[in-house]
Coordinates of C-alpha atoms in Angstrom, one line a residue:
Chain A
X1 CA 0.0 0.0 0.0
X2 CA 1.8 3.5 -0.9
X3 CA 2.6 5.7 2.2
X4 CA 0.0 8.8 1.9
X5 CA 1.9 11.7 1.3
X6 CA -0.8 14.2 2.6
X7 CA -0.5 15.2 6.7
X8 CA -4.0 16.0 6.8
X9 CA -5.3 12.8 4.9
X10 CA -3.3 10.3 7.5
X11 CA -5.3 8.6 9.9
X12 CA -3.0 7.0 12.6
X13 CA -4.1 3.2 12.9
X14 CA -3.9 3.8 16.7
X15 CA -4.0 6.5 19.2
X16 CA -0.4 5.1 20.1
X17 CA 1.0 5.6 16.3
X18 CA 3.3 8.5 16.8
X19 CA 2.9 10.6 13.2
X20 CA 5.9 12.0 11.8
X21 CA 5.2 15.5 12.4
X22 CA 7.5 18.8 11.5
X23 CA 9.2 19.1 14.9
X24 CA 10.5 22.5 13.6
X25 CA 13.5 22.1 16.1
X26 CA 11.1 21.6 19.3
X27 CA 12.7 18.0 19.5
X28 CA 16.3 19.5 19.6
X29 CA 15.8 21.4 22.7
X30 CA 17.2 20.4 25.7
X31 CA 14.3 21.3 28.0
X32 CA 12.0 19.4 25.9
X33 CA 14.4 16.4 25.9
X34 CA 14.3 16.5 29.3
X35 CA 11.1 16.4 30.1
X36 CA 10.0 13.4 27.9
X37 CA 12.6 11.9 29.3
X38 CA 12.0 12.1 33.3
X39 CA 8.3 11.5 31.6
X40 CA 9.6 8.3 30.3
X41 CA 11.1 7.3 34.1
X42 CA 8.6 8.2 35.8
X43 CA 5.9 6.4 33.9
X44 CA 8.1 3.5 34.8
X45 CA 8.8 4.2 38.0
X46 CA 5.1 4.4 39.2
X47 CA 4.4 0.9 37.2
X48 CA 7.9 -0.4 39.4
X49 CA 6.4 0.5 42.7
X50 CA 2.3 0.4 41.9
X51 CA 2.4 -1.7 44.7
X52 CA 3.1 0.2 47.1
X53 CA 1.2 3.3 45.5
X54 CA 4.4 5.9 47.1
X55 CA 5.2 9.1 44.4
X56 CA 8.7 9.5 43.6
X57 CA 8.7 12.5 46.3
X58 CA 6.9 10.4 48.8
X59 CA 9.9 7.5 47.8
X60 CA 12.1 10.0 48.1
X61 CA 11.1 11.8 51.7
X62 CA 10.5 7.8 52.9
X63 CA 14.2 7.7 51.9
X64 CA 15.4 10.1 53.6
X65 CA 13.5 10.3 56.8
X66 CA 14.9 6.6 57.2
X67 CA 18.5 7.7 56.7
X68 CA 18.3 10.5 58.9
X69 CA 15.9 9.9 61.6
X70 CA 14.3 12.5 63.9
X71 CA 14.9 15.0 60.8
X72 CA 12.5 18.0 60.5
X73 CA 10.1 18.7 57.7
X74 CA 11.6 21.6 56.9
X75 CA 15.1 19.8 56.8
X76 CA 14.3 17.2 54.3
X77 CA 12.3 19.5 52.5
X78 CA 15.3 21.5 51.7
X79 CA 17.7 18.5 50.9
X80 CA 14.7 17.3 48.1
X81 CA 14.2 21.1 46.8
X82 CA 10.6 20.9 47.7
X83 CA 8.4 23.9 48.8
X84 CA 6.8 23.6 52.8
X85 CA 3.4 23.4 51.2
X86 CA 4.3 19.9 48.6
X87 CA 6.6 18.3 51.6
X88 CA 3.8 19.4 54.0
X89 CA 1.2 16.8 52.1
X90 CA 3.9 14.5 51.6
X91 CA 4.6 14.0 55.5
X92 CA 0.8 13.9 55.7
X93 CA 0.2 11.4 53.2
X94 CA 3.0 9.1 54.6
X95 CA 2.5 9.8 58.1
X96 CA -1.8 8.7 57.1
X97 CA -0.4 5.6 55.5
X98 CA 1.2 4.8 58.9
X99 CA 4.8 4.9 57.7
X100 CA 5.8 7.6 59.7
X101 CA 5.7 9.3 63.0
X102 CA 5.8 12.7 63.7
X103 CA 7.1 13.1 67.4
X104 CA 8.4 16.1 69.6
X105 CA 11.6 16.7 70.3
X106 CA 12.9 16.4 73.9
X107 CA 15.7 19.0 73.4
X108 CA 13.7 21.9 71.3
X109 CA 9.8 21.6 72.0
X110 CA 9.7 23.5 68.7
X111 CA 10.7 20.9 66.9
X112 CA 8.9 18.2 65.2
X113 CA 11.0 14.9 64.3
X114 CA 10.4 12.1 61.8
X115 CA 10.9 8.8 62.1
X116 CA 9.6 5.3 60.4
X117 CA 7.2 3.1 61.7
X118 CA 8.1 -0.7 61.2
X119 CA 5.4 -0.7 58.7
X120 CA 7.3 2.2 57.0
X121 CA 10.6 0.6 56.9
X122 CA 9.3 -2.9 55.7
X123 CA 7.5 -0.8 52.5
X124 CA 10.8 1.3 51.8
X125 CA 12.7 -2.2 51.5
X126 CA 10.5 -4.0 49.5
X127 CA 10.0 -0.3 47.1
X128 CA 13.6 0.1 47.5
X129 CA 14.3 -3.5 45.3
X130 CA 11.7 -2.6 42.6
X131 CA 13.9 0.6 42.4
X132 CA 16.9 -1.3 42.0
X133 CA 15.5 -3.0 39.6
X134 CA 13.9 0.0 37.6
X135 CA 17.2 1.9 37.8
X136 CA 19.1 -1.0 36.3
X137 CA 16.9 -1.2 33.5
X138 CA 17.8 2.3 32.5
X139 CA 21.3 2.4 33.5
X140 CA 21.7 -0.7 30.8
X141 CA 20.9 1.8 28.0
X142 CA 24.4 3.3 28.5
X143 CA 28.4 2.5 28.8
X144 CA 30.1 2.8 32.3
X145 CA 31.5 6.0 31.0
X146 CA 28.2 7.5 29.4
X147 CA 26.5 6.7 32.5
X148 CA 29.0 8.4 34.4
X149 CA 29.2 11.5 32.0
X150 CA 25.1 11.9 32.4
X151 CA 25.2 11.7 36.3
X152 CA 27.5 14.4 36.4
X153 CA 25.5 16.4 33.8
X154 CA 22.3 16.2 35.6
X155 CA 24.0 17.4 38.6
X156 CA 25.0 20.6 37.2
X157 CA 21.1 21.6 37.0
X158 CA 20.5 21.8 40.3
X159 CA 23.1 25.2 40.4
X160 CA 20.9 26.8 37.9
X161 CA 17.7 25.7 39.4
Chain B
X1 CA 31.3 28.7 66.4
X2 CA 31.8 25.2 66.5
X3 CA 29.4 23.4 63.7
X4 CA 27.0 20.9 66.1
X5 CA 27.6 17.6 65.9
X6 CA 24.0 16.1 66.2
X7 CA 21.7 16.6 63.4
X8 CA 18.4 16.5 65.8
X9 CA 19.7 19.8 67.3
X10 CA 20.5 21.4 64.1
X11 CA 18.2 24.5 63.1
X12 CA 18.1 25.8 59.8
X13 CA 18.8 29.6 59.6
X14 CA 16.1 29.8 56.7
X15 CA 13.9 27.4 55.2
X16 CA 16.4 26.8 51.8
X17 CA 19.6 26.4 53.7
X18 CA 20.3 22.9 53.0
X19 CA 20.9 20.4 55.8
X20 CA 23.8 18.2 55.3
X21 CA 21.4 15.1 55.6
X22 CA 22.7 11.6 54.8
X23 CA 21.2 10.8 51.1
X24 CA 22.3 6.8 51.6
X25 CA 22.9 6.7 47.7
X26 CA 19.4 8.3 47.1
X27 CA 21.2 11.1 45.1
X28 CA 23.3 8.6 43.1
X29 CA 19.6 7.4 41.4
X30 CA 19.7 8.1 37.7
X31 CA 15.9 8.6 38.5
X32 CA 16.5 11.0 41.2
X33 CA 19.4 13.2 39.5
X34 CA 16.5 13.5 36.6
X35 CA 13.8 14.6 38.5
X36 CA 15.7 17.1 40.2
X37 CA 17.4 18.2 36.8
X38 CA 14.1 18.8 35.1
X39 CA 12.7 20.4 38.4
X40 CA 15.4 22.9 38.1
X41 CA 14.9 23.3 34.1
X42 CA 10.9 23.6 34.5
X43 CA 11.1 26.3 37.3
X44 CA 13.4 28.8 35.0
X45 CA 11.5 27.4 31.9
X46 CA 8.3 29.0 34.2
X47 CA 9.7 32.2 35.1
X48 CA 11.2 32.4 31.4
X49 CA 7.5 32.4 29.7
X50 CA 5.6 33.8 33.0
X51 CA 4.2 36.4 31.0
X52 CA 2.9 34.8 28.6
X53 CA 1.5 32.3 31.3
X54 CA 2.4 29.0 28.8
X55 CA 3.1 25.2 30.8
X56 CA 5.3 23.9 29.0
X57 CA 3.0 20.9 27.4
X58 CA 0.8 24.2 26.2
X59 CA 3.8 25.4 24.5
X60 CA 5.5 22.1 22.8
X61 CA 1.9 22.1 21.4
X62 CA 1.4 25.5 20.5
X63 CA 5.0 24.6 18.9
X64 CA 3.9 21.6 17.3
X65 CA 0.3 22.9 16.2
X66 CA 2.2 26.0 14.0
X67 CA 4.8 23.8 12.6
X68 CA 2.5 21.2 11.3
X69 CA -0.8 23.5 10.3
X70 CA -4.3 21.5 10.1
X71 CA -2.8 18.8 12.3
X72 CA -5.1 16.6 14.7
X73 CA -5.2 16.7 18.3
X74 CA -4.7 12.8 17.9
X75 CA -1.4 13.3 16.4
X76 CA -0.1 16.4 18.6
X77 CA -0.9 14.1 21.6
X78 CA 1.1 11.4 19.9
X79 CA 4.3 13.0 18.5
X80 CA 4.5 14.7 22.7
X81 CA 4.2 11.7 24.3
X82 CA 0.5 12.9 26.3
X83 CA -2.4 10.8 26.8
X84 CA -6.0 12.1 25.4
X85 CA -7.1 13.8 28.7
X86 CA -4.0 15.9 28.9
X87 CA -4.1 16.6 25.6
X88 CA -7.8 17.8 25.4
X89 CA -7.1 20.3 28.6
X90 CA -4.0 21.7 26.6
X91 CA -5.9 22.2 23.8
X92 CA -9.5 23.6 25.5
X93 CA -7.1 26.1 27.2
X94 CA -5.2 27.2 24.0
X95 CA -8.7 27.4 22.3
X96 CA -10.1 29.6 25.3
X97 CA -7.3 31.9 25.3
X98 CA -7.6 32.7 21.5
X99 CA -4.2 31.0 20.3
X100 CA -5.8 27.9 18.3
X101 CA -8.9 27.7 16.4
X102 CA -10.2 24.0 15.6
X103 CA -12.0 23.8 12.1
X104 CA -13.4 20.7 10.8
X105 CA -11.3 18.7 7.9
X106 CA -13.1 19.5 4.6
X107 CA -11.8 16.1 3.7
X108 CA -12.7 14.0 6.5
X109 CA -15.6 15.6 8.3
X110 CA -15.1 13.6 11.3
X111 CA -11.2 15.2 11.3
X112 CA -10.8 18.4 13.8
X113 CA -7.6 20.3 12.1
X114 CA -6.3 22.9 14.5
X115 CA -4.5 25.9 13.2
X116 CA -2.5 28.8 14.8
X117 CA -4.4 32.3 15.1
X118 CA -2.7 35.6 14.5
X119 CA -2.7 35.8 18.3
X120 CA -1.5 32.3 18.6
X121 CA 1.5 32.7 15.9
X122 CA 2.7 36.3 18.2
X123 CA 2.6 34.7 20.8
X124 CA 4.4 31.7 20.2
X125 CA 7.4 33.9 18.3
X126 CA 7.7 36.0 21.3
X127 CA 8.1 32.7 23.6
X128 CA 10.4 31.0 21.5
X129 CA 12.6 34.0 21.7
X130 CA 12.3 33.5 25.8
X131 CA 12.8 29.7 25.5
X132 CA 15.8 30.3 23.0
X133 CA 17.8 32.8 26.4
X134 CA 16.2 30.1 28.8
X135 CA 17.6 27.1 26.7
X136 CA 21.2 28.7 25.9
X137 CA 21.6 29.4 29.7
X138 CA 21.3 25.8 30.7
X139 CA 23.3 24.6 27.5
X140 CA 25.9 26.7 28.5
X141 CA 27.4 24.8 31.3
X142 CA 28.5 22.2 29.1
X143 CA 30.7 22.2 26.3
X144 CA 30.1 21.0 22.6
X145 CA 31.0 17.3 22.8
X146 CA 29.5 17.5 26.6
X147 CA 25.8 18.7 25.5
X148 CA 25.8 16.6 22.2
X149 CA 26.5 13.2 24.6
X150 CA 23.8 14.6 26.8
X151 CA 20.9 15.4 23.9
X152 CA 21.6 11.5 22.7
X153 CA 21.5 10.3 26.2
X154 CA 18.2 11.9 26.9
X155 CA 16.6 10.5 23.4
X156 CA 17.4 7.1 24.9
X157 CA 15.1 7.6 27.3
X158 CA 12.0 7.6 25.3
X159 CA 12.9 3.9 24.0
X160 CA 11.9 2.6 27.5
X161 CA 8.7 4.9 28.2

């Protein structure tokens, strides 16, 4: 069957058929590649740990609340660039769950500290394999060297952001 | 003054200082370094286009939608990688703000072409000149052979979404 030379008389077979549209230079951009391509993780990511139905940010605050326990809110909320009011329903979401506490310090009444519940630290182990797993998939797209090369690049970001 | 040994009686001095928290490897994720690399990229991409008030899914289809006149919403949704949903709110809000108009295929009447309005086409010129300053001040940490290794790394990324 000849290939249809008209755009406008193509019908895509599927809604999943990508058309070979004029990028016009969008698909050059690094911003754009960028963002199709933490798209691309994270739809992966939340099909690796559907189980345990955690967000990367909540992932990432269980993380980090479990390497650093009785931090504040505002503490790992700084170290994960979040903003009080996203971190604030993160906390809430995981401390609803049961994966966290939220318990006052003896030393500065002020302060609230976090810790993980047993529950918490038996769902960060079990998330933290599918993770292992999802990485790796990932990392296998690359050499030791390219790998290495794009950590560092990503890294520089963060001093612009 | 001597820096305090124990995190739990560290303060803060402002909510962005960054507490030297223990990331246990979390910051050596490929998945991590890419969320926080696009996190960085989308908030100046933001402020870049704030007055033109454009997410950058609107704009990658207002991009899209000029370059490739008379194209579907089928096939913009396709070529960015968005499902229908998100496409249909990035389009009803292009529509609503006067950048798009939808006319139906004189061809195929059940075919909905959209098209760039005079409004639309300003618009988008004026924020590609915003992305272009946006864009070069990220690609300029990086030299040549760094950002070309970097572009082909992220491209990998949508052969696994």
């Amino acid at each position: 069957m000849p290939r249809e030379s008209s755009l406008k008389r193509r019908e895509p077979t599927t809604q999943f058929e990508a058309p070979e549209l004029m990028f016009a230079e969008l698909d050059g951009l690094l911003g754009y590649l960028l963002r199709r391509a933490q798209g691309a993780m994270h739809r992966d990511f939340m099909a690796a740990v559907s189980d345990f139905e955690l967000t990367q940010k909540q992932a990432a605050a269980l993380w980090l609340i479990h390497a650093n326990g009785g931090v504040s809110q505002v503490e790992v909320a700084a170290a994960l660039g979040m903003d009080r009011a996203t971190m604030m329903a993160v906390t809430d979401r995981l401390e609803d769950r049961g994966f966290i506490i939220r318990k006052r310090s003896s030393v500065d009444r002020r302060r609230q500290e976090l810790y993980l519940t047993p529950s918490g630290q038996s769902t960060l182990k079990k998330c933290k394999a599918r993770i292992a797993e999802h990485e790796e998939k990932f990392r296998d797209m690359f050499t030791a060297s390219e790998l290495a090369a794009l950590l560092e690049a990503l890294k520089k970001f963060q001093t612009l952001g």
